[in-house]
Structure formats: C-alpha cells, structure tokens
Tab-separated table of C-alpha atoms in Angstrom:
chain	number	residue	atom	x	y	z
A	1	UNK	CA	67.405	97.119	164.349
A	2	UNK	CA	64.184	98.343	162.846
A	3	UNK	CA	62.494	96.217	160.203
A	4	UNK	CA	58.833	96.234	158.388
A	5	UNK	CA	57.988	93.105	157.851
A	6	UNK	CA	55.573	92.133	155.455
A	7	UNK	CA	53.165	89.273	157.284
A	8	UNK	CA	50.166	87.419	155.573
A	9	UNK	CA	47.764	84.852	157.462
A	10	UNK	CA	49.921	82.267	155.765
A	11	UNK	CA	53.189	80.185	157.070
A	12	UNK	CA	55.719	81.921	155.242
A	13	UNK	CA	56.132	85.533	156.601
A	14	UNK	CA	55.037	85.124	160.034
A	15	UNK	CA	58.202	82.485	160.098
A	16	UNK	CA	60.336	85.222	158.542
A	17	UNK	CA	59.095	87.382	161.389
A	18	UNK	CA	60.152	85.381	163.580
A	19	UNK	CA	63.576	84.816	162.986
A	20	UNK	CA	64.079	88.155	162.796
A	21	UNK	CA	62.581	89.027	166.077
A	22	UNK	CA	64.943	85.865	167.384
A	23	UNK	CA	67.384	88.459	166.474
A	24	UNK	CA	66.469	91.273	168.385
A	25	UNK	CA	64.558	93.086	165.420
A	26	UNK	CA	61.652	95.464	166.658
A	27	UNK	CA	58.768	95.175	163.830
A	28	UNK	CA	56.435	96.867	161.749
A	29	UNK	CA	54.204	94.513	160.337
A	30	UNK	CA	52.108	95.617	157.031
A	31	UNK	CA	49.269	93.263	155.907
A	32	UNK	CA	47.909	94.277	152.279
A	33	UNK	CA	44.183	93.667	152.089
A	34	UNK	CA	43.277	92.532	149.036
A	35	UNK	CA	39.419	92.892	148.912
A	36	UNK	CA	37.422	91.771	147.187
A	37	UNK	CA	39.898	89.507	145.782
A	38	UNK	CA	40.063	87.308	149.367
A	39	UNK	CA	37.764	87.528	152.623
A	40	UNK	CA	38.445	88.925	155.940
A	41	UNK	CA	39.182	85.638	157.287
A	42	UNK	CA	42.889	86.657	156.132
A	43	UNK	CA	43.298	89.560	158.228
A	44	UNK	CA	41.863	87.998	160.868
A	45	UNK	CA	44.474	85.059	161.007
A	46	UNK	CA	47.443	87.660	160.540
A	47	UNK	CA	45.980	89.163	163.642
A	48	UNK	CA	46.240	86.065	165.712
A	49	UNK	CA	49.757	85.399	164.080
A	50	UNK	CA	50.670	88.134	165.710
A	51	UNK	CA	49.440	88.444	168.520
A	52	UNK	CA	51.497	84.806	168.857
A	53	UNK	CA	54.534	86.490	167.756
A	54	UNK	CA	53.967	89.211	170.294
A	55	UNK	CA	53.012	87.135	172.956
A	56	UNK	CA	56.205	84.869	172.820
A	57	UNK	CA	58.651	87.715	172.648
A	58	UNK	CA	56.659	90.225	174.801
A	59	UNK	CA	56.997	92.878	172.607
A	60	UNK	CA	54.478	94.510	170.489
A	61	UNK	CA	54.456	94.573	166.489
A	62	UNK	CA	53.356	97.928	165.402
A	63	UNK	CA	50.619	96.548	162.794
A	64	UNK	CA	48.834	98.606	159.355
A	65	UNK	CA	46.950	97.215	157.089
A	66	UNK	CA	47.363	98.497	153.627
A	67	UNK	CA	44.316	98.599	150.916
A	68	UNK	CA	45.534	96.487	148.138
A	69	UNK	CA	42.477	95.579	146.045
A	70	UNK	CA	42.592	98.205	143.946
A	71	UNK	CA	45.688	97.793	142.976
A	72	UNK	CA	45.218	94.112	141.662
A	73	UNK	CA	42.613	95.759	139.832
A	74	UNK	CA	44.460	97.976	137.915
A	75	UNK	CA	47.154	95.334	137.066
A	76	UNK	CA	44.327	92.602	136.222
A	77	UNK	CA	42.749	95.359	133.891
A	78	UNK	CA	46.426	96.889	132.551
A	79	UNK	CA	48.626	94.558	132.003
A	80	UNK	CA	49.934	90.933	130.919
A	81	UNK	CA	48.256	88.380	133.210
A	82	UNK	CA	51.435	86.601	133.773
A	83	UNK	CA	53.393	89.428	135.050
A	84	UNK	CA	51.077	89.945	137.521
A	85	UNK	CA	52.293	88.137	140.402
A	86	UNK	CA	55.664	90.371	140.109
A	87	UNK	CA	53.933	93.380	139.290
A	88	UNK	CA	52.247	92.968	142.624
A	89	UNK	CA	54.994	91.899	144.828
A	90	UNK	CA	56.682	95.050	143.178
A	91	UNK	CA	54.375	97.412	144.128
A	92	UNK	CA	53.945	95.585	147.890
A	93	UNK	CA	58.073	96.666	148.019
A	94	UNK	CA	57.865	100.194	147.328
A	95	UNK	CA	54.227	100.943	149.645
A	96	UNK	CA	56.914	98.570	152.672
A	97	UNK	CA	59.478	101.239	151.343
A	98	UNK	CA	57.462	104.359	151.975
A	99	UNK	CA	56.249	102.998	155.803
A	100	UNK	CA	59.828	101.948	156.379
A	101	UNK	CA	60.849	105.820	155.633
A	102	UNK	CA	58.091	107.140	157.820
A	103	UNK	CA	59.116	104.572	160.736
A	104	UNK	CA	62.843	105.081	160.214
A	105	UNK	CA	63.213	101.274	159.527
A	106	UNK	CA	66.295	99.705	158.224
A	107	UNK	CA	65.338	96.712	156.191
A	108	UNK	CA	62.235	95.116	154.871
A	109	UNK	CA	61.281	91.568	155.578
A	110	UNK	CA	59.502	89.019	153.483
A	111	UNK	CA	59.033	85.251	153.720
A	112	UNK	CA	60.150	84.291	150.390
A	113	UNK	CA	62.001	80.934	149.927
A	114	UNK	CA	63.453	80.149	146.461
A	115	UNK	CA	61.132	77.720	144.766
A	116	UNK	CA	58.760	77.537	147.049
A	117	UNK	CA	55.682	78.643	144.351
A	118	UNK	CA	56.222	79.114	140.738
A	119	UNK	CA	56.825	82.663	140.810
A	120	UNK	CA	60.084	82.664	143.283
A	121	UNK	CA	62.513	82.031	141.632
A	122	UNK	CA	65.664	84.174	141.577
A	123	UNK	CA	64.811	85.808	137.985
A	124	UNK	CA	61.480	87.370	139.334
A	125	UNK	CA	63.287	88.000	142.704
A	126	UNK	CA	66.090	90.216	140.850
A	127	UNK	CA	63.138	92.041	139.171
A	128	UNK	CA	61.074	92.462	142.203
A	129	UNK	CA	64.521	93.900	143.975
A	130	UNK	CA	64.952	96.394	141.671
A	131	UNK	CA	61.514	98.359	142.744
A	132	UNK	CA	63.256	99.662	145.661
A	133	UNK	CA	66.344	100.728	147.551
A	134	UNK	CA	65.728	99.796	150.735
A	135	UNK	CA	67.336	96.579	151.720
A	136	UNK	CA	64.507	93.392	151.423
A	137	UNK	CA	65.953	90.411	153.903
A	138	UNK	CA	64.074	87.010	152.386
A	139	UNK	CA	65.427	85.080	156.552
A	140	UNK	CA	64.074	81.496	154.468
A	141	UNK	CA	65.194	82.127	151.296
A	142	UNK	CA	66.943	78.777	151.029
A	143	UNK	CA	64.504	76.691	153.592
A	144	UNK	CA	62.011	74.139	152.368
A	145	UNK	CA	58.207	74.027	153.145
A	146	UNK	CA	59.458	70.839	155.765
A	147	UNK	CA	61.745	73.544	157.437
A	148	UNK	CA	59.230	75.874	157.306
A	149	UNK	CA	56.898	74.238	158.872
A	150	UNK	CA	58.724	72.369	161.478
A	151	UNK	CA	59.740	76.236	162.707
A	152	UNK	CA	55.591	77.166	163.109
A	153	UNK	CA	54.501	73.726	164.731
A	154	UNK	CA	57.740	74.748	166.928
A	155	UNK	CA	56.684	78.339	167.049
A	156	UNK	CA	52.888	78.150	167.568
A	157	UNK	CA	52.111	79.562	164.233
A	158	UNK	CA	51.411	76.509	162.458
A	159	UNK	CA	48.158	75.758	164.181
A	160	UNK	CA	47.027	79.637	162.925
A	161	UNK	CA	48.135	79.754	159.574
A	162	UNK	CA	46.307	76.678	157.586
A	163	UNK	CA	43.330	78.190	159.596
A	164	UNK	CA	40.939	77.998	156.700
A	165	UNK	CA	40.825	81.455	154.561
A	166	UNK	CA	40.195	81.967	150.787
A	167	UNK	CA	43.387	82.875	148.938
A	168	UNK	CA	44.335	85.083	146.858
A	169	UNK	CA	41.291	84.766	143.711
A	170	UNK	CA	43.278	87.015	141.209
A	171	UNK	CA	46.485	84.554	140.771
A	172	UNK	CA	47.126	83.565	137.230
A	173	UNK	CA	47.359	80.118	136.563
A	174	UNK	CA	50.717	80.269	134.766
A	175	UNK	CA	52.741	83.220	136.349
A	176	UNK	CA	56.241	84.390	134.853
A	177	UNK	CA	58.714	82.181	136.228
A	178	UNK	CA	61.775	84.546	134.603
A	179	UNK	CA	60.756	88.088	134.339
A	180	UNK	CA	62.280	90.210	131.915
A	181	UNK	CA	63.000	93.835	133.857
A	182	UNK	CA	62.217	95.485	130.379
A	183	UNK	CA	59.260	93.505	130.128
A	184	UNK	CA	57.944	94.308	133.678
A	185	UNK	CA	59.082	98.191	133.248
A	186	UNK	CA	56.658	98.100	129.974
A	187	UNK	CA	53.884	96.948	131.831
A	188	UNK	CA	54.437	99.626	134.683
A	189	UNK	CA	54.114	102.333	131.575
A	190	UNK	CA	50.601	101.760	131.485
A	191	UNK	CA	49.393	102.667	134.447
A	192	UNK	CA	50.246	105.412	137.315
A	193	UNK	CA	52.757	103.883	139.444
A	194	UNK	CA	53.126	106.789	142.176
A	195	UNK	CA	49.281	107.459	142.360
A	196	UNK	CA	49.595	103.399	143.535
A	197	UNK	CA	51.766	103.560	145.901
A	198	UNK	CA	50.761	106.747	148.103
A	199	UNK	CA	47.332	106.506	147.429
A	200	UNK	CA	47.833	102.863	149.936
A	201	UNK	CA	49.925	104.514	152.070
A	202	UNK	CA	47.464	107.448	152.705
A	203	UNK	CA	45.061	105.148	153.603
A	204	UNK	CA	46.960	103.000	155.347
A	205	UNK	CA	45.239	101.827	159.087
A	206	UNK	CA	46.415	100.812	162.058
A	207	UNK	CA	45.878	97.782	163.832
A	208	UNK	CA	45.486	97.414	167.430
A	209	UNK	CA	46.131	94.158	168.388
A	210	UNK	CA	44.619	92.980	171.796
C-alpha cells in the first residue's frame, strides 16, 4: 500500500502518518509551503517529524514540498474570506491527487479529526471530498486532541510539533463551518483552477531528509 500523505510541522498529520505506516503503508509525504503567509520554521519542523517517523520505522518517506503561497493569494484576493479555509484544503486534495498519479499511490492521507478546529466538520469535509477521486483516509477522524496527543508524546512527535513556528497568517477569523458545494463551486469560477494546481506540481521539490 502506497499512500501520499499530507504532513505539516503540526500534531495532526504526522499522527495520521503514523498510523498508517503502523500499517505497513510506504509514504509520500507533501508539505505545502505557504510563504510568505508563515516562516520556514514550519518546514523545518516537518523535516524533523519525519525524519522521527523514518527513524522509528526504518524506512524512508519520499518528501516534496509544494509552493502554496500563491495560491492563498489568489483565494485571499478572489473570493469570500470565509470559504477560504475549504477552498484551500480543496486545492491541497487535487495538487496530493496529481503526485499520487505520478507515484502510483493508492490513497491520500490527512490528519483531520471531526471537530477538532472550526472548519472540520463533516459539511466542509463532504465539500472538500468532492475535489477529487482519489480515496482521502482522515486515520483520526473520530480521535480527540487528548488522543492525539497521547499518540505523539508516545510516538516522539509531540516534543517536535509545538516546536515554536508562526501559523498559518491568512486564516479567517470566522471560517465556513457548513459549506455549500454550490457556494464553493462559485467561488472556484473566479479564478483558474488547473493553472493552480499544475503550476505547484511543476514546481514541486524534493526533500532530502538526512
């Protein structure tokens, strides 16, 4: 079992990751750099998180980092703010799509978990699905942050992730909560969807981790 995962310097995916790896699953990890709207402190804690995850199942994580900045541009400049958490997420899911084809991956992985932040929830979810056809596995969709986190302090990753790093500066402060698909779809009129994905996926990098 192939699967691109989809791992931040936060708790969430790098968890995900991990339970997937528990079961066997070779990765492809894709961090989205989202310059200038966070610092490089991000990538360089998803490089240790890693290398952690590597180093406990002694077996490498094929790593790219995808430009992303742009793209948060073009939604902060085109479209509703509120819709621009699932917008994003959206777009991540079809640029994880497009690697997945080129690595012959089954699945994508994210580290959702249903209510975690205001913008998971199972409306935006259903919306954020229907970008793609690939299969997305959410591995902590029904875990809480305690659960979460008792898996990374178990894990390793803990220690790494609440490394200090600026988040994500473009977040609205009141994201959709239930996205309309119609509504989201309207949004996506406005701007060039395909020149957004491939244009991140031509310039996608590879990461050598040590």
């Amino acid at each position: 079992m192939k699967l691109v995962s989809l791992i931040s310097g936060g708790i969430d995916s790098p968890v995900a990751t991990y339970l997937m790896m528990k079961k066997g699953a070779d990765i492809v990890g894709i961090y989205f750099d989202n310059r200038p709207f966070c610092d490089e402190k991000s990538l360089e804690k998803t490089t240790k998180l890693v290398e952690k995850l590597e180093k406990r199942f002694n077996k490498k994580i094929k790593m790219y980092s995808v430009p992303h900045g742009n793209n948060l541009s073009v939604f902060a400049e085109s479209c509703r703010k509120n819709l621009e958490c699932v917008l994003c997420k959206r777009m991540m899911l079809r640029i994880g799509e497009r690697i997945a084809e080129t690595e012959k991956a089954d699945a994508l992985v994210t580290g959702e978990s249903l209510g975690q932040v205001a913008s998971q929830t199972l409306e935006n979810i259903y919306v954020e699905n229907n970008a793609v056809r690939i299969h997305v596995l959410r591995p902590l969709i029904g875990f809480d942050k305690i659960e979460i986190e008792k898996i990374a302090k178990e894990t390793g990753l803990y220690e790494i992730s609440i490394m200090p790093a600026s988040p994500c500066s473009i977040v609205p402060k009141k994201p959709a909560t239930m996205a309309r698909l119609e509504n989201v779809l309207n949004e996506e009129r406005k701007i060039d969807i395909n020149s957004l994905v491939e244009e991140p996926v031509r310039n996608a990098v590879r990461i050598d981790n040590k």
